[in-house]
Amino acid sequence: MTAKVCILGPSGRMGRALIDAAAGRTEVRVVAAVDRPDAPGLGSQVVAGLTSSADAAAGLAASDVYIDFTSPAATRSIAKLAREQRRAAVIGTTGLTAADEAELAALAQAAPIVVAANFSLGVNLLLGMVQQAARALGTEWDAEVVETHHRAKRDAPSGTALMIARAIAAGHGADYDQVKRHTRDGDVGARPRGEIGVSSVRGGDVIGEHTAFFFGPAERIEISHRASSRSIFAAGALRAAAWVVGKPPGRYDMLDVLGLR
Ligand code: NAD
């Protein structure tokens, strides 16, 4: 079966990557492309026979599933529309607030949705590896996460860095919110045992790099992932779109899609 897909933000970095990655695939077909009313190139051709439009309700209605890599505000408002239509969704937007998450939870009551801060196979495998390392090493080994992204990225730390840090906390058996330390500045004192630090670097056109560090006595482990093309996220999101159509309502993630749970 071919899933009919609506792409949000075709003028964006991920929107373009999704449209490129969908070309030539049989499991998905792009049938609608919805952008914000003031987006550059609105109304221009996205793929043969399809132009972008600002009519989100019509774009969702024409499709089986929509793919959203936009902004938290857009993700929230389009999730409201999608709930009315019980439309399946693949959500990659990061930096979501509690209010945005609540809107996704409401959509997941009505439709199946896949939400992931990172759609790459490599990062989803890495999450299992860091959790296992944290469990084996315990808090005697200081765990830190460092992420690097391009200068246009708005949210920090990256959603992927937060997933990695949460996987470390799960490995330690800790509550992440009690042990997290997002960047350090000033007289912060000695590092408490069990703290999990996350630091963000921004610059140039870096697509996404993450390293989990485990500092032991006289030795260190580094587990890294480097993305060299947005095509890896696009391929994962399209795979998720084909997978999610027809599933029961609920919230799923890439471990479900990849069969790794
Ligand atoms: P971008 O700024 O290049 O693109 C955002 C797009 O969203 C633009 O085309 C914009 O016009 C569009 N948009 C904004 N409001 C809209 C609305 N109301 N309706 C329709 N379209 C709207 O950003 P980007 O680099 O493509 O990243 C987008 C998001 O995806 C960010 O949150 C980023 O962190 C996230 N991201 C996630 C993954 C992942 O694997 N989950 C990977 C890369 C990026």
Short mmCIF file of C-alpha atoms and ligand atoms in Angstrom, two decimals:
data_model
loop_
_atom_site.label_atom_id
_atom_site.label_comp_id
_atom_site.label_asym_id
_atom_site.label_seq_id
_atom_site.Cartn_x
_atom_site.Cartn_y
_atom_site.Cartn_z
CA MET A 1 0.00 0.00 0.00
CA THR A 2 1.22 3.51 -0.78
CA ALA A 3 0.72 6.03 2.04
CA LYS A 4 -0.45 9.46 0.85
CA VAL A 5 1.71 12.00 2.65
CA CYS A 6 1.32 15.71 3.41
CA ILE A 7 4.68 17.44 4.04
CA LEU A 8 4.69 20.53 6.25
CA GLY A 9 7.28 23.25 5.59
CA PRO A 10 8.50 22.25 2.10
CA SER A 11 10.64 25.42 2.06
CA GLY A 12 12.56 24.33 5.17
CA ARG A 13 15.77 22.29 5.49
CA MET A 14 13.96 19.10 6.54
CA GLY A 15 10.96 19.74 4.27
CA ARG A 16 13.27 19.79 1.24
CA ALA A 17 15.11 16.68 2.45
CA LEU A 18 11.76 14.85 2.84
CA ILE A 19 10.61 15.75 -0.66
CA ASP A 20 13.94 14.66 -2.16
CA ALA A 21 13.90 11.39 -0.19
CA ALA A 22 10.30 10.59 -1.19
CA ALA A 23 11.14 10.68 -4.91
CA GLY A 24 11.25 7.17 -6.33
CA ARG A 25 9.83 5.46 -3.22
CA THR A 26 6.78 3.26 -3.62
CA GLU A 27 5.66 3.08 0.03
CA VAL A 28 4.91 6.83 0.18
CA ARG A 29 3.59 9.46 -2.24
CA VAL A 30 3.66 13.20 -1.52
CA VAL A 31 0.13 14.46 -2.24
CA ALA A 32 0.20 17.80 -0.38
CA ALA A 33 2.77 20.35 0.80
CA VAL A 34 1.69 22.96 3.33
CA ASP A 35 3.77 25.98 4.33
CA ARG A 36 3.19 29.11 6.43
CA PRO A 37 1.45 31.94 4.53
CA ASP A 38 4.66 34.05 4.34
CA ALA A 39 7.01 31.17 3.46
CA PRO A 40 9.45 31.84 0.60
CA GLY A 41 8.24 30.27 -2.65
CA LEU A 42 4.69 29.54 -1.41
CA GLY A 43 2.63 28.39 -4.41
CA SER A 44 5.64 27.11 -6.36
CA GLN A 45 5.96 23.54 -7.66
CA VAL A 46 7.15 21.05 -5.04
CA VAL A 47 7.01 17.89 -7.17
CA ALA A 48 5.55 17.41 -10.65
CA GLY A 49 1.87 18.41 -10.53
CA LEU A 50 1.95 19.62 -6.91
CA THR A 51 2.36 23.18 -5.61
CA SER A 52 2.69 24.25 -1.98
CA SER A 53 -0.25 25.90 -0.24
CA ALA A 54 -1.02 27.53 3.10
CA ASP A 55 -4.28 25.57 3.51
CA ALA A 56 -3.36 23.10 6.24
CA ALA A 57 -6.89 21.67 6.62
CA ALA A 58 -7.07 20.81 2.90
CA GLY A 59 -3.53 19.35 2.92
CA LEU A 60 -4.34 17.08 5.85
CA ALA A 61 -7.69 16.06 4.31
CA ALA A 62 -5.97 14.95 1.08
CA SER A 63 -3.51 12.66 2.90
CA ASP A 64 -3.31 9.53 5.08
CA VAL A 65 -0.52 10.97 7.22
CA TYR A 66 1.35 14.25 7.62
CA ILE A 67 5.01 14.80 8.41
CA ASP A 68 5.85 17.78 10.62
CA PHE A 69 9.38 19.21 10.99
CA THR A 70 8.43 22.85 11.62
CA SER A 71 8.35 24.89 14.85
CA PRO A 72 6.70 24.15 18.22
CA ALA A 73 3.93 26.74 17.60
CA ALA A 74 3.11 25.28 14.16
CA THR A 75 3.24 21.72 15.48
CA ARG A 76 0.73 22.60 18.19
CA SER A 77 -1.74 24.41 15.92
CA ILE A 78 -1.63 21.75 13.19
CA ALA A 79 -2.04 18.94 15.74
CA LYS A 80 -5.36 20.60 16.71
CA LEU A 81 -6.54 20.45 13.09
CA ALA A 82 -5.28 16.88 12.72
CA ARG A 83 -7.22 15.79 15.79
CA GLU A 84 -10.49 16.98 14.18
CA GLN A 85 -9.64 14.87 11.11
CA ARG A 86 -8.19 11.93 13.11
CA ARG A 87 -5.15 12.19 10.83
CA ALA A 88 -2.04 10.04 11.46
CA ALA A 89 1.13 12.03 12.09
CA VAL A 90 4.92 11.85 12.12
CA ILE A 91 6.36 14.61 14.31
CA GLY A 92 10.04 15.58 14.25
CA THR A 93 9.87 19.15 15.60
CA THR A 94 12.06 19.63 18.69
CA GLY A 95 11.99 22.14 21.54
CA LEU A 96 8.34 21.26 22.34
CA THR A 97 6.89 22.76 25.53
CA ALA A 98 4.58 20.99 27.97
CA ALA A 99 1.60 22.70 26.23
CA ASP A 100 2.79 21.40 22.82
CA GLU A 101 3.21 17.91 24.28
CA ALA A 102 -0.33 18.08 25.71
CA GLU A 103 -1.69 18.83 22.23
CA LEU A 104 0.20 15.81 20.83
CA ALA A 105 -1.18 13.65 23.64
CA ALA A 106 -4.69 14.76 22.65
CA LEU A 107 -3.98 13.93 18.98
CA ALA A 108 -2.66 10.49 20.02
CA GLN A 109 -6.09 9.76 21.56
CA ALA A 110 -7.65 10.16 18.12
CA ALA A 111 -4.95 8.91 15.72
CA PRO A 112 -1.66 6.99 15.60
CA ILE A 113 1.37 9.29 15.79
CA VAL A 114 5.13 8.74 15.73
CA VAL A 115 7.10 11.34 17.68
CA ALA A 116 10.90 11.31 17.72
CA ALA A 117 13.55 13.95 18.35
CA ASN A 118 15.77 11.95 16.01
CA PHE A 119 14.66 9.71 13.13
CA SER A 120 18.07 8.20 12.31
CA LEU A 121 18.72 4.49 12.78
CA GLY A 122 22.16 5.25 14.25
CA VAL A 123 20.91 7.52 17.03
CA ASN A 124 18.13 5.13 17.98
CA LEU A 125 20.70 2.33 18.31
CA LEU A 126 23.00 4.65 20.27
CA LEU A 127 20.25 5.28 22.85
CA GLY A 128 20.25 1.60 23.79
CA MET A 129 24.07 1.55 23.93
CA VAL A 130 24.37 4.56 26.27
CA GLN A 131 21.67 3.20 28.60
CA GLN A 132 23.53 -0.12 28.79
CA ALA A 133 26.85 1.66 29.41
CA ALA A 134 25.34 3.84 32.16
CA ARG A 135 23.82 0.79 33.83
CA ALA A 136 27.11 -1.11 33.75
CA LEU A 137 29.34 1.81 34.81
CA GLY A 138 27.07 3.43 37.40
CA THR A 139 27.55 6.96 38.72
CA GLU A 140 31.24 6.29 39.57
CA TRP A 141 31.79 7.23 35.93
CA ASP A 142 30.81 10.85 35.27
CA ALA A 143 28.41 11.03 32.30
CA GLU A 144 28.23 14.11 30.08
CA VAL A 145 26.62 14.80 26.70
CA VAL A 146 27.95 17.31 24.16
CA GLU A 147 25.98 18.26 21.03
CA THR A 148 26.94 20.44 18.04
CA HIS A 149 24.53 21.92 15.48
CA HIS A 150 24.37 24.57 12.73
CA ARG A 151 24.00 28.22 13.66
CA ALA A 152 20.27 28.43 12.70
CA LYS A 153 19.13 25.84 15.25
CA ARG A 154 16.80 27.55 17.72
CA ASP A 155 16.38 25.12 20.61
CA ALA A 156 19.07 24.02 23.06
CA PRO A 157 19.96 21.46 24.20
CA SER A 158 18.97 19.49 21.10
CA GLY A 159 16.07 17.06 21.45
CA THR A 160 18.51 14.24 20.67
CA ALA A 161 20.91 15.32 23.45
CA LEU A 162 17.97 15.26 25.87
CA MET A 163 17.02 11.75 24.73
CA ILE A 164 20.62 10.57 25.24
CA ALA A 165 20.81 12.23 28.68
CA ARG A 166 17.50 10.65 29.68
CA ALA A 167 18.77 7.23 28.51
CA ILE A 168 21.84 7.69 30.76
CA ALA A 169 19.58 8.64 33.70
CA ALA A 170 17.46 5.54 33.05
CA GLY A 171 20.66 3.44 33.08
CA HIS A 172 21.59 5.01 36.44
CA GLY A 173 18.08 4.42 37.76
CA ALA A 174 17.82 8.20 38.36
CA ASP A 175 15.13 10.81 37.76
CA TYR A 176 16.63 12.98 34.99
CA ASP A 177 15.06 16.20 36.22
CA GLN A 178 16.81 15.75 39.59
CA VAL A 179 20.32 15.19 38.13
CA LYS A 180 20.43 17.28 34.95
CA ARG A 181 22.84 20.20 34.45
CA HIS A 182 22.35 22.11 31.20
CA THR A 183 25.64 24.03 30.61
CA ARG A 184 27.75 25.47 33.45
CA ASP A 185 28.59 29.08 34.17
CA GLY A 186 30.22 30.74 37.18
CA ASP A 187 31.10 29.18 40.55
CA VAL A 188 29.08 26.00 40.19
CA GLY A 189 31.18 24.03 42.69
CA ALA A 190 32.57 20.53 42.31
CA ARG A 191 30.63 18.15 40.11
CA PRO A 192 28.14 16.20 42.26
CA ARG A 193 28.19 12.42 41.85
CA GLY A 194 25.42 11.35 39.48
CA GLU A 195 25.02 14.72 37.78
CA ILE A 196 24.41 14.46 34.01
CA GLY A 197 25.75 17.50 32.14
CA VAL A 198 24.56 18.56 28.69
CA SER A 199 26.49 21.19 26.67
CA SER A 200 25.56 22.79 23.34
CA VAL A 201 27.87 24.08 20.61
CA ARG A 202 26.45 26.13 17.69
CA GLY A 203 28.13 27.08 14.44
CA GLY A 204 28.34 26.85 10.67
CA ASP A 205 26.33 24.19 8.87
CA VAL A 206 26.81 21.18 11.19
CA ILE A 207 23.80 18.90 10.70
CA GLY A 208 24.06 17.21 14.09
CA GLU A 209 26.76 15.62 16.27
CA HIS A 210 26.28 14.01 19.68
CA THR A 211 28.76 12.41 22.05
CA ALA A 212 28.03 10.68 25.35
CA PHE A 213 31.14 10.75 27.57
CA PHE A 214 31.72 8.39 30.49
CA PHE A 215 34.73 9.53 32.56
CA GLY A 216 36.12 6.78 34.79
CA PRO A 217 39.24 6.72 36.93
CA ALA A 218 42.14 6.92 34.41
CA GLU A 219 39.98 5.92 31.45
CA ARG A 220 37.15 7.34 29.35
CA ILE A 221 34.52 6.02 26.94
CA GLU A 222 33.03 8.23 24.20
CA ILE A 223 30.03 7.06 22.18
CA SER A 224 29.41 9.39 19.23
CA HIS A 225 27.00 9.86 16.37
CA ARG A 226 27.62 12.26 13.48
CA ALA A 227 24.99 13.02 10.85
CA SER A 228 26.50 14.06 7.52
CA SER A 229 23.18 14.42 5.63
CA ARG A 230 19.57 15.26 6.54
CA SER A 231 18.60 12.37 4.27
CA ILE A 232 18.96 9.98 7.24
CA PHE A 233 16.23 11.80 9.19
CA ALA A 234 14.06 12.07 6.06
CA ALA A 235 14.38 8.35 5.28
CA GLY A 236 13.45 7.47 8.87
CA ALA A 237 10.46 9.83 8.88
CA LEU A 238 9.14 8.43 5.56
CA ARG A 239 9.55 4.90 6.90
CA ALA A 240 7.60 5.98 10.00
CA ALA A 241 4.87 7.51 7.81
CA ALA A 242 4.38 4.27 5.85
CA TRP A 243 4.42 2.28 9.12
CA VAL A 244 1.98 4.40 11.15
CA VAL A 245 -0.96 4.44 8.69
CA GLY A 246 -3.61 2.02 9.92
CA LYS A 247 -2.10 1.54 13.40
CA PRO A 248 -4.40 1.97 16.42
CA PRO A 249 -4.48 5.48 17.93
CA GLY A 250 -1.57 6.11 20.29
CA ARG A 251 1.89 7.57 20.55
CA TYR A 252 4.77 5.57 19.06
CA ASP A 253 8.49 6.25 18.60
CA MET A 254 11.27 5.10 16.29
CA LEU A 255 12.02 2.02 18.40
CA ASP A 256 8.47 0.86 17.53
CA VAL A 257 8.95 1.67 13.85
CA LEU A 258 12.33 -0.09 13.67
CA GLY A 259 11.06 -3.10 15.66
CA LEU A 260 13.74 -2.52 18.33
CA ARG A 261 11.49 -2.33 21.37
P1 NAD B 1 13.59 25.21 8.99
O1 NAD B 1 13.46 26.51 9.69
O2 NAD B 1 14.59 25.07 7.87
O3 NAD B 1 12.15 24.75 8.41
C1 NAD B 1 10.96 24.93 9.12
C2 NAD B 1 9.82 24.95 8.09
O4 NAD B 1 8.57 24.99 8.79
C3 NAD B 1 9.85 26.16 7.17
O5 NAD B 1 9.65 25.71 5.83
C4 NAD B 1 8.65 26.99 7.62
O6 NAD B 1 8.09 27.76 6.57
C5 NAD B 1 7.71 25.85 8.05
N1 NAD B 1 6.60 26.31 8.88
C6 NAD B 1 6.61 27.16 9.94
N2 NAD B 1 5.35 27.34 10.40
C7 NAD B 1 4.54 26.59 9.61
C8 NAD B 1 3.14 26.36 9.58
N3 NAD B 1 2.31 26.95 10.46
N4 NAD B 1 2.63 25.53 8.64
C9 NAD B 1 3.43 24.91 7.75
N5 NAD B 1 4.79 25.09 7.72
C10 NAD B 1 5.31 25.93 8.65
O7 NAD B 1 13.91 24.13 10.13
P2 NAD B 1 14.56 22.66 10.00
O8 NAD B 1 16.04 22.73 10.15
O9 NAD B 1 13.97 21.97 8.81
O10 NAD B 1 14.02 22.00 11.36
C11 NAD B 1 12.64 21.96 11.66
C12 NAD B 1 12.43 21.25 12.99
O11 NAD B 1 12.82 19.87 12.85
C13 NAD B 1 13.28 21.79 14.15
O12 NAD B 1 12.53 21.72 15.34
C14 NAD B 1 14.46 20.83 14.21
O13 NAD B 1 15.09 20.78 15.47
C15 NAD B 1 13.75 19.54 13.87
N6 NAD B 1 14.61 18.44 13.38
C16 NAD B 1 14.30 17.21 13.84
C17 NAD B 1 14.99 16.11 13.36
C18 NAD B 1 14.57 14.73 13.83
O14 NAD B 1 15.16 13.72 13.39
N7 NAD B 1 13.52 14.64 14.66
C19 NAD B 1 16.02 16.27 12.44
C20 NAD B 1 16.31 17.55 11.98
C21 NAD B 1 15.58 18.65 12.45
#
